[in-house]
Amino acid sequence: GEVSVAGAEADTPVAELCHYVGHLNGVKASLSVRENLTFWTDYLRTDASGGDVDAALGVFGLTPIADISAGYLSAGQKRKLALARLFACPRPIWLLDEPSVSLDVASVEWLRQAIESHGKAGGIAIVSTHVPLGGAFTHTLDLHTVDAAEEPTP
């Protein structure tokens, strides 16, 4: 079989189509908020993906602290900085591991809306979470109901 993502050629590297934000934020303490996001934008950017650091800083309200060393950020601010990568260089596939960890209630709601908007725009977010994010585009696989000892059915 064959999988097509956003009309990309079959030999397109998966990194050009996908973002991964893991449980570790990938934030360098000695760099400023802006420098961290600029690094990731430069690293992830392709000709097709653009890269707008200022817009991404604004997504989670990081603009006022853009020039502060990331080492001074709270856990929630570091998480927002990690998630801002999703917006600095757009990708159709988001792989998110516990994205709501350390976020306040308002930021979790904003994240839920961002995931839903991403889905409405034709993207997909595959999320592992203990916090129900809900939304119109949500399909849940509850791993508590899966028996790892059972043989899979073909």
mmCIF file of the C-alpha atoms, coordinates in Angstrom:
data_MODEL
# 
_entry.id   MODEL 
# 
loop_
_atom_site.group_PDB 
_atom_site.id 
_atom_site.type_symbol 
_atom_site.label_atom_id 
_atom_site.label_alt_id 
_atom_site.label_comp_id 
_atom_site.label_asym_id 
_atom_site.label_entity_id 
_atom_site.label_seq_id 
_atom_site.pdbx_PDB_ins_code 
_atom_site.Cartn_x 
_atom_site.Cartn_y 
_atom_site.Cartn_z 
_atom_site.occupancy 
_atom_site.B_iso_or_equiv 
_atom_site.pdbx_formal_charge 
_atom_site.auth_seq_id 
_atom_site.auth_comp_id 
_atom_site.auth_asym_id 
_atom_site.auth_atom_id 
_atom_site.pdbx_PDB_model_num 
ATOM 1   C CA . GLY A 1 1   ? 0.000   0.000   0.000  1.00 0.00 ? 1   GLY A CA 1 
ATOM 2   C CA . GLU A 1 2   ? 0.880   3.641   -0.099 1.00 0.00 ? 2   GLU A CA 1 
ATOM 3   C CA . VAL A 1 3   ? 0.244   6.562   2.225  1.00 0.00 ? 3   VAL A CA 1 
ATOM 4   C CA . SER A 1 4   ? -0.060  10.077  0.861  1.00 0.00 ? 4   SER A CA 1 
ATOM 5   C CA . VAL A 1 5   ? 0.339   13.089  3.130  1.00 0.00 ? 5   VAL A CA 1 
ATOM 6   C CA . ALA A 1 6   ? -0.641  16.543  1.945  1.00 0.00 ? 6   ALA A CA 1 
ATOM 7   C CA . GLY A 1 7   ? 0.144   15.618  -1.646 1.00 0.00 ? 7   GLY A CA 1 
ATOM 8   C CA . ALA A 1 8   ? 3.838   15.128  -0.849 1.00 0.00 ? 8   ALA A CA 1 
ATOM 9   C CA . GLU A 1 9   ? 6.066   13.020  -3.061 1.00 0.00 ? 9   GLU A CA 1 
ATOM 10  C CA . ALA A 1 10  ? 6.676   9.468   -1.834 1.00 0.00 ? 10  ALA A CA 1 
ATOM 11  C CA . ASP A 1 11  ? 10.357  10.193  -1.142 1.00 0.00 ? 11  ASP A CA 1 
ATOM 12  C CA . THR A 1 12  ? 9.657   13.285  1.002  1.00 0.00 ? 12  THR A CA 1 
ATOM 13  C CA . PRO A 1 13  ? 11.445  12.893  4.355  1.00 0.00 ? 13  PRO A CA 1 
ATOM 14  C CA . VAL A 1 14  ? 8.974   12.401  7.199  1.00 0.00 ? 14  VAL A CA 1 
ATOM 15  C CA . ALA A 1 15  ? 10.626  15.289  9.090  1.00 0.00 ? 15  ALA A CA 1 
ATOM 16  C CA . GLU A 1 16  ? 9.288   17.695  6.474  1.00 0.00 ? 16  GLU A CA 1 
ATOM 17  C CA . LEU A 1 17  ? 5.739   16.529  7.162  1.00 0.00 ? 17  LEU A CA 1 
ATOM 18  C CA . CYS A 1 18  ? 5.762   15.949  10.892 1.00 0.00 ? 18  CYS A CA 1 
ATOM 19  C CA . HIS A 1 19  ? 6.391   17.713  14.194 1.00 0.00 ? 19  HIS A CA 1 
ATOM 20  C CA . TYR A 1 20  ? 7.205   15.822  17.377 1.00 0.00 ? 20  TYR A CA 1 
ATOM 21  C CA . VAL A 1 21  ? 6.919   17.489  20.760 1.00 0.00 ? 21  VAL A CA 1 
ATOM 22  C CA . GLY A 1 22  ? 7.937   14.962  23.382 1.00 0.00 ? 22  GLY A CA 1 
ATOM 23  C CA . HIS A 1 23  ? 7.794   14.933  27.151 1.00 0.00 ? 23  HIS A CA 1 
ATOM 24  C CA . LEU A 1 24  ? 11.099  16.828  27.238 1.00 0.00 ? 24  LEU A CA 1 
ATOM 25  C CA . ASN A 1 25  ? 10.790  20.354  25.884 1.00 0.00 ? 25  ASN A CA 1 
ATOM 26  C CA . GLY A 1 26  ? 14.020  20.669  23.923 1.00 0.00 ? 26  GLY A CA 1 
ATOM 27  C CA . VAL A 1 27  ? 14.690  24.101  25.441 1.00 0.00 ? 27  VAL A CA 1 
ATOM 28  C CA . LYS A 1 28  ? 18.280  25.286  25.951 1.00 0.00 ? 28  LYS A CA 1 
ATOM 29  C CA . ALA A 1 29  ? 18.475  27.266  29.208 1.00 0.00 ? 29  ALA A CA 1 
ATOM 30  C CA . SER A 1 30  ? 21.354  29.502  28.088 1.00 0.00 ? 30  SER A CA 1 
ATOM 31  C CA . LEU A 1 31  ? 19.483  30.776  25.016 1.00 0.00 ? 31  LEU A CA 1 
ATOM 32  C CA . SER A 1 32  ? 16.714  33.365  25.093 1.00 0.00 ? 32  SER A CA 1 
ATOM 33  C CA . VAL A 1 33  ? 13.155  32.395  24.283 1.00 0.00 ? 33  VAL A CA 1 
ATOM 34  C CA . ARG A 1 34  ? 13.557  33.945  20.810 1.00 0.00 ? 34  ARG A CA 1 
ATOM 35  C CA . GLU A 1 35  ? 16.938  32.255  20.243 1.00 0.00 ? 35  GLU A CA 1 
ATOM 36  C CA . ASN A 1 36  ? 15.484  28.857  21.181 1.00 0.00 ? 36  ASN A CA 1 
ATOM 37  C CA . LEU A 1 37  ? 12.610  29.256  18.760 1.00 0.00 ? 37  LEU A CA 1 
ATOM 38  C CA . THR A 1 38  ? 14.888  30.671  16.057 1.00 0.00 ? 38  THR A CA 1 
ATOM 39  C CA . PHE A 1 39  ? 17.168  27.643  16.422 1.00 0.00 ? 39  PHE A CA 1 
ATOM 40  C CA . TRP A 1 40  ? 14.279  25.205  15.995 1.00 0.00 ? 40  TRP A CA 1 
ATOM 41  C CA . THR A 1 41  ? 12.808  27.235  13.139 1.00 0.00 ? 41  THR A CA 1 
ATOM 42  C CA . ASP A 1 42  ? 16.117  27.251  11.268 1.00 0.00 ? 42  ASP A CA 1 
ATOM 43  C CA . TYR A 1 43  ? 16.598  23.549  12.000 1.00 0.00 ? 43  TYR A CA 1 
ATOM 44  C CA . LEU A 1 44  ? 13.107  22.548  10.873 1.00 0.00 ? 44  LEU A CA 1 
ATOM 45  C CA . ARG A 1 45  ? 12.576  24.988  8.021  1.00 0.00 ? 45  ARG A CA 1 
ATOM 46  C CA . THR A 1 46  ? 12.347  23.764  4.467  1.00 0.00 ? 46  THR A CA 1 
ATOM 47  C CA . ASP A 1 47  ? 11.690  25.882  1.387  1.00 0.00 ? 47  ASP A CA 1 
ATOM 48  C CA . ALA A 1 48  ? 8.029   24.912  1.567  1.00 0.00 ? 48  ALA A CA 1 
ATOM 49  C CA . SER A 1 49  ? 7.491   25.365  5.300  1.00 0.00 ? 49  SER A CA 1 
ATOM 50  C CA . GLY A 1 50  ? 8.325   29.031  5.806  1.00 0.00 ? 50  GLY A CA 1 
ATOM 51  C CA . GLY A 1 51  ? 9.202   29.927  9.358  1.00 0.00 ? 51  GLY A CA 1 
ATOM 52  C CA . ASP A 1 52  ? 7.812   32.865  11.326 1.00 0.00 ? 52  ASP A CA 1 
ATOM 53  C CA . VAL A 1 53  ? 9.384   33.182  14.778 1.00 0.00 ? 53  VAL A CA 1 
ATOM 54  C CA . ASP A 1 54  ? 7.500   36.346  15.755 1.00 0.00 ? 54  ASP A CA 1 
ATOM 55  C CA . ALA A 1 55  ? 4.111   34.863  14.885 1.00 0.00 ? 55  ALA A CA 1 
ATOM 56  C CA . ALA A 1 56  ? 4.939   31.670  16.782 1.00 0.00 ? 56  ALA A CA 1 
ATOM 57  C CA . LEU A 1 57  ? 6.025   33.672  19.847 1.00 0.00 ? 57  LEU A CA 1 
ATOM 58  C CA . GLY A 1 58  ? 2.663   35.418  19.811 1.00 0.00 ? 58  GLY A CA 1 
ATOM 59  C CA . VAL A 1 59  ? 0.657   32.204  19.691 1.00 0.00 ? 59  VAL A CA 1 
ATOM 60  C CA . PHE A 1 60  ? 1.221   31.421  23.377 1.00 0.00 ? 60  PHE A CA 1 
ATOM 61  C CA . GLY A 1 61  ? 1.894   34.999  24.517 1.00 0.00 ? 61  GLY A CA 1 
ATOM 62  C CA . LEU A 1 62  ? 5.670   34.583  24.634 1.00 0.00 ? 62  LEU A CA 1 
ATOM 63  C CA . THR A 1 63  ? 6.470   37.893  22.894 1.00 0.00 ? 63  THR A CA 1 
ATOM 64  C CA . PRO A 1 64  ? 6.871   39.911  26.150 1.00 0.00 ? 64  PRO A CA 1 
ATOM 65  C CA . ILE A 1 65  ? 9.490   37.440  27.400 1.00 0.00 ? 65  ILE A CA 1 
ATOM 66  C CA . ALA A 1 66  ? 11.175  36.773  24.042 1.00 0.00 ? 66  ALA A CA 1 
ATOM 67  C CA . ASP A 1 67  ? 14.547  38.161  25.140 1.00 0.00 ? 67  ASP A CA 1 
ATOM 68  C CA . ILE A 1 68  ? 14.658  36.472  28.551 1.00 0.00 ? 68  ILE A CA 1 
ATOM 69  C CA . SER A 1 69  ? 16.955  33.495  29.061 1.00 0.00 ? 69  SER A CA 1 
ATOM 70  C CA . ALA A 1 70  ? 14.922  30.290  28.872 1.00 0.00 ? 70  ALA A CA 1 
ATOM 71  C CA . GLY A 1 71  ? 16.591  29.178  32.092 1.00 0.00 ? 71  GLY A CA 1 
ATOM 72  C CA . TYR A 1 72  ? 14.384  31.649  33.965 1.00 0.00 ? 72  TYR A CA 1 
ATOM 73  C CA . LEU A 1 73  ? 11.117  30.319  32.561 1.00 0.00 ? 73  LEU A CA 1 
ATOM 74  C CA . SER A 1 74  ? 8.542   28.397  34.550 1.00 0.00 ? 74  SER A CA 1 
ATOM 75  C CA . ALA A 1 75  ? 7.739   24.828  33.532 1.00 0.00 ? 75  ALA A CA 1 
ATOM 76  C CA . GLY A 1 76  ? 4.565   26.046  31.830 1.00 0.00 ? 76  GLY A CA 1 
ATOM 77  C CA . GLN A 1 77  ? 6.422   28.718  29.867 1.00 0.00 ? 77  GLN A CA 1 
ATOM 78  C CA . LYS A 1 78  ? 8.989   26.149  28.721 1.00 0.00 ? 78  LYS A CA 1 
ATOM 79  C CA . ARG A 1 79  ? 6.155   23.908  27.550 1.00 0.00 ? 79  ARG A CA 1 
ATOM 80  C CA . LYS A 1 80  ? 4.589   26.796  25.628 1.00 0.00 ? 80  LYS A CA 1 
ATOM 81  C CA . LEU A 1 81  ? 7.961   27.469  24.006 1.00 0.00 ? 81  LEU A CA 1 
ATOM 82  C CA . ALA A 1 82  ? 8.209   23.827  22.930 1.00 0.00 ? 82  ALA A CA 1 
ATOM 83  C CA . LEU A 1 83  ? 4.673   23.930  21.505 1.00 0.00 ? 83  LEU A CA 1 
ATOM 84  C CA . ALA A 1 84  ? 5.408   27.200  19.671 1.00 0.00 ? 84  ALA A CA 1 
ATOM 85  C CA . ARG A 1 85  ? 7.549   25.137  17.268 1.00 0.00 ? 85  ARG A CA 1 
ATOM 86  C CA . LEU A 1 86  ? 4.301   23.762  15.832 1.00 0.00 ? 86  LEU A CA 1 
ATOM 87  C CA . PHE A 1 87  ? 3.482   27.245  14.584 1.00 0.00 ? 87  PHE A CA 1 
ATOM 88  C CA . ALA A 1 88  ? 6.950   28.456  13.585 1.00 0.00 ? 88  ALA A CA 1 
ATOM 89  C CA . CYS A 1 89  ? 7.262   25.855  10.819 1.00 0.00 ? 89  CYS A CA 1 
ATOM 90  C CA . PRO A 1 90  ? 3.873   24.370  9.951  1.00 0.00 ? 90  PRO A CA 1 
ATOM 91  C CA . ARG A 1 91  ? 3.613   20.625  9.358  1.00 0.00 ? 91  ARG A CA 1 
ATOM 92  C CA . PRO A 1 92  ? 0.484   18.592  8.580  1.00 0.00 ? 92  PRO A CA 1 
ATOM 93  C CA . ILE A 1 93  ? 1.232   15.936  11.231 1.00 0.00 ? 93  ILE A CA 1 
ATOM 94  C CA . TRP A 1 94  ? 1.678   16.721  14.918 1.00 0.00 ? 94  TRP A CA 1 
ATOM 95  C CA . LEU A 1 95  ? 2.918   13.957  17.254 1.00 0.00 ? 95  LEU A CA 1 
ATOM 96  C CA . LEU A 1 96  ? 2.431   15.224  20.797 1.00 0.00 ? 96  LEU A CA 1 
ATOM 97  C CA . ASP A 1 97  ? 3.446   13.397  23.972 1.00 0.00 ? 97  ASP A CA 1 
ATOM 98  C CA . GLU A 1 98  ? 1.587   14.800  26.984 1.00 0.00 ? 98  GLU A CA 1 
ATOM 99  C CA . PRO A 1 99  ? 1.398   18.305  25.478 1.00 0.00 ? 99  PRO A CA 1 
ATOM 100 C CA . SER A 1 100 ? -0.674  19.731  28.337 1.00 0.00 ? 100 SER A CA 1 
ATOM 101 C CA . VAL A 1 101 ? 1.856   18.934  31.072 1.00 0.00 ? 101 VAL A CA 1 
ATOM 102 C CA . SER A 1 102 ? 2.672   22.063  33.119 1.00 0.00 ? 102 SER A CA 1 
ATOM 103 C CA . LEU A 1 103 ? 0.095   24.194  31.283 1.00 0.00 ? 103 LEU A CA 1 
ATOM 104 C CA . ASP A 1 104 ? -2.549  26.166  33.166 1.00 0.00 ? 104 ASP A CA 1 
ATOM 105 C CA . VAL A 1 105 ? -6.246  25.584  32.489 1.00 0.00 ? 105 VAL A CA 1 
ATOM 106 C CA . ALA A 1 106 ? -6.516  28.467  29.987 1.00 0.00 ? 106 ALA A CA 1 
ATOM 107 C CA . SER A 1 107 ? -3.484  27.226  28.034 1.00 0.00 ? 107 SER A CA 1 
ATOM 108 C CA . VAL A 1 108 ? -4.835  23.663  27.928 1.00 0.00 ? 108 VAL A CA 1 
ATOM 109 C CA . GLU A 1 109 ? -8.071  25.017  26.460 1.00 0.00 ? 109 GLU A CA 1 
ATOM 110 C CA . TRP A 1 110 ? -6.111  27.041  23.926 1.00 0.00 ? 110 TRP A CA 1 
ATOM 111 C CA . LEU A 1 111 ? -4.108  23.916  23.015 1.00 0.00 ? 111 LEU A CA 1 
ATOM 112 C CA . ARG A 1 112 ? -7.340  21.963  22.557 1.00 0.00 ? 112 ARG A CA 1 
ATOM 113 C CA . GLN A 1 113 ? -8.641  24.652  20.209 1.00 0.00 ? 113 GLN A CA 1 
ATOM 114 C CA . ALA A 1 114 ? -5.332  24.741  18.302 1.00 0.00 ? 114 ALA A CA 1 
ATOM 115 C CA . ILE A 1 115 ? -5.462  20.968  17.783 1.00 0.00 ? 115 ILE A CA 1 
ATOM 116 C CA . GLU A 1 116 ? -9.058  21.225  16.587 1.00 0.00 ? 116 GLU A CA 1 
ATOM 117 C CA . SER A 1 117 ? -8.194  24.100  14.212 1.00 0.00 ? 117 SER A CA 1 
ATOM 118 C CA . HIS A 1 118 ? -5.257  22.086  12.885 1.00 0.00 ? 118 HIS A CA 1 
ATOM 119 C CA . GLY A 1 119 ? -7.653  19.221  12.121 1.00 0.00 ? 119 GLY A CA 1 
ATOM 120 C CA . LYS A 1 120 ? -10.155 21.517  10.412 1.00 0.00 ? 120 LYS A CA 1 
ATOM 121 C CA . ALA A 1 121 ? -7.325  22.842  8.231  1.00 0.00 ? 121 ALA A CA 1 
ATOM 122 C CA . GLY A 1 122 ? -6.548  19.305  7.043  1.00 0.00 ? 122 GLY A CA 1 
ATOM 123 C CA . GLY A 1 123 ? -3.855  18.388  9.555  1.00 0.00 ? 123 GLY A CA 1 
ATOM 124 C CA . ILE A 1 124 ? -3.766  15.583  12.076 1.00 0.00 ? 124 ILE A CA 1 
ATOM 125 C CA . ALA A 1 125 ? -2.593  15.526  15.681 1.00 0.00 ? 125 ALA A CA 1 
ATOM 126 C CA . ILE A 1 126 ? -1.730  12.221  17.308 1.00 0.00 ? 126 ILE A CA 1 
ATOM 127 C CA . VAL A 1 127 ? -1.674  12.889  21.028 1.00 0.00 ? 127 VAL A CA 1 
ATOM 128 C CA . SER A 1 128 ? -0.802  10.763  24.049 1.00 0.00 ? 128 SER A CA 1 
ATOM 129 C CA . THR A 1 129 ? -2.389  12.345  27.084 1.00 0.00 ? 129 THR A CA 1 
ATOM 130 C CA . HIS A 1 130 ? -3.933  11.736  30.477 1.00 0.00 ? 130 HIS A CA 1 
ATOM 131 C CA . VAL A 1 131 ? -6.011  14.911  30.085 1.00 0.00 ? 131 VAL A CA 1 
ATOM 132 C CA . PRO A 1 132 ? -9.058  14.606  27.842 1.00 0.00 ? 132 PRO A CA 1 
ATOM 133 C CA . LEU A 1 133 ? -8.689  17.295  25.190 1.00 0.00 ? 133 LEU A CA 1 
ATOM 134 C CA . GLY A 1 134 ? -12.015 16.537  23.480 1.00 0.00 ? 134 GLY A CA 1 
ATOM 135 C CA . GLY A 1 135 ? -13.235 18.360  20.424 1.00 0.00 ? 135 GLY A CA 1 
ATOM 136 C CA . ALA A 1 136 ? -15.055 17.638  17.210 1.00 0.00 ? 136 ALA A CA 1 
ATOM 137 C CA . PHE A 1 137 ? -12.060 15.945  15.600 1.00 0.00 ? 137 PHE A CA 1 
ATOM 138 C CA . THR A 1 138 ? -11.229 13.657  18.511 1.00 0.00 ? 138 THR A CA 1 
ATOM 139 C CA . HIS A 1 139 ? -10.996 9.897   18.206 1.00 0.00 ? 139 HIS A CA 1 
ATOM 140 C CA . THR A 1 140 ? -9.836  8.227   21.403 1.00 0.00 ? 140 THR A CA 1 
ATOM 141 C CA . LEU A 1 141 ? -8.032  4.944   21.897 1.00 0.00 ? 141 LEU A CA 1 
ATOM 142 C CA . ASP A 1 142 ? -8.202  4.164   25.608 1.00 0.00 ? 142 ASP A CA 1 
ATOM 143 C CA . LEU A 1 143 ? -5.202  1.959   26.308 1.00 0.00 ? 143 LEU A CA 1 
ATOM 144 C CA . HIS A 1 144 ? -6.672  0.900   29.648 1.00 0.00 ? 144 HIS A CA 1 
ATOM 145 C CA . THR A 1 145 ? -9.072  -1.276  27.659 1.00 0.00 ? 145 THR A CA 1 
ATOM 146 C CA . VAL A 1 146 ? -6.334  -2.982  25.646 1.00 0.00 ? 146 VAL A CA 1 
ATOM 147 C CA . ASP A 1 147 ? -5.090  -6.353  26.876 1.00 0.00 ? 147 ASP A CA 1 
ATOM 148 C CA . ALA A 1 148 ? -1.481  -6.634  25.741 1.00 0.00 ? 148 ALA A CA 1 
ATOM 149 C CA . ALA A 1 149 ? -1.567  -10.399 26.352 1.00 0.00 ? 149 ALA A CA 1 
ATOM 150 C CA . GLU A 1 150 ? -4.309  -10.952 23.763 1.00 0.00 ? 150 GLU A CA 1 
ATOM 151 C CA . GLU A 1 151 ? -3.390  -12.022 20.271 1.00 0.00 ? 151 GLU A CA 1 
ATOM 152 C CA . PRO A 1 152 ? -4.348  -9.349  17.744 1.00 0.00 ? 152 PRO A CA 1 
ATOM 153 C CA . THR A 1 153 ? -7.130  -10.278 15.373 1.00 0.00 ? 153 THR A CA 1 
ATOM 154 C CA . PRO A 1 154 ? -6.292  -9.984  11.685 1.00 0.00 ? 154 PRO A CA 1 
# 
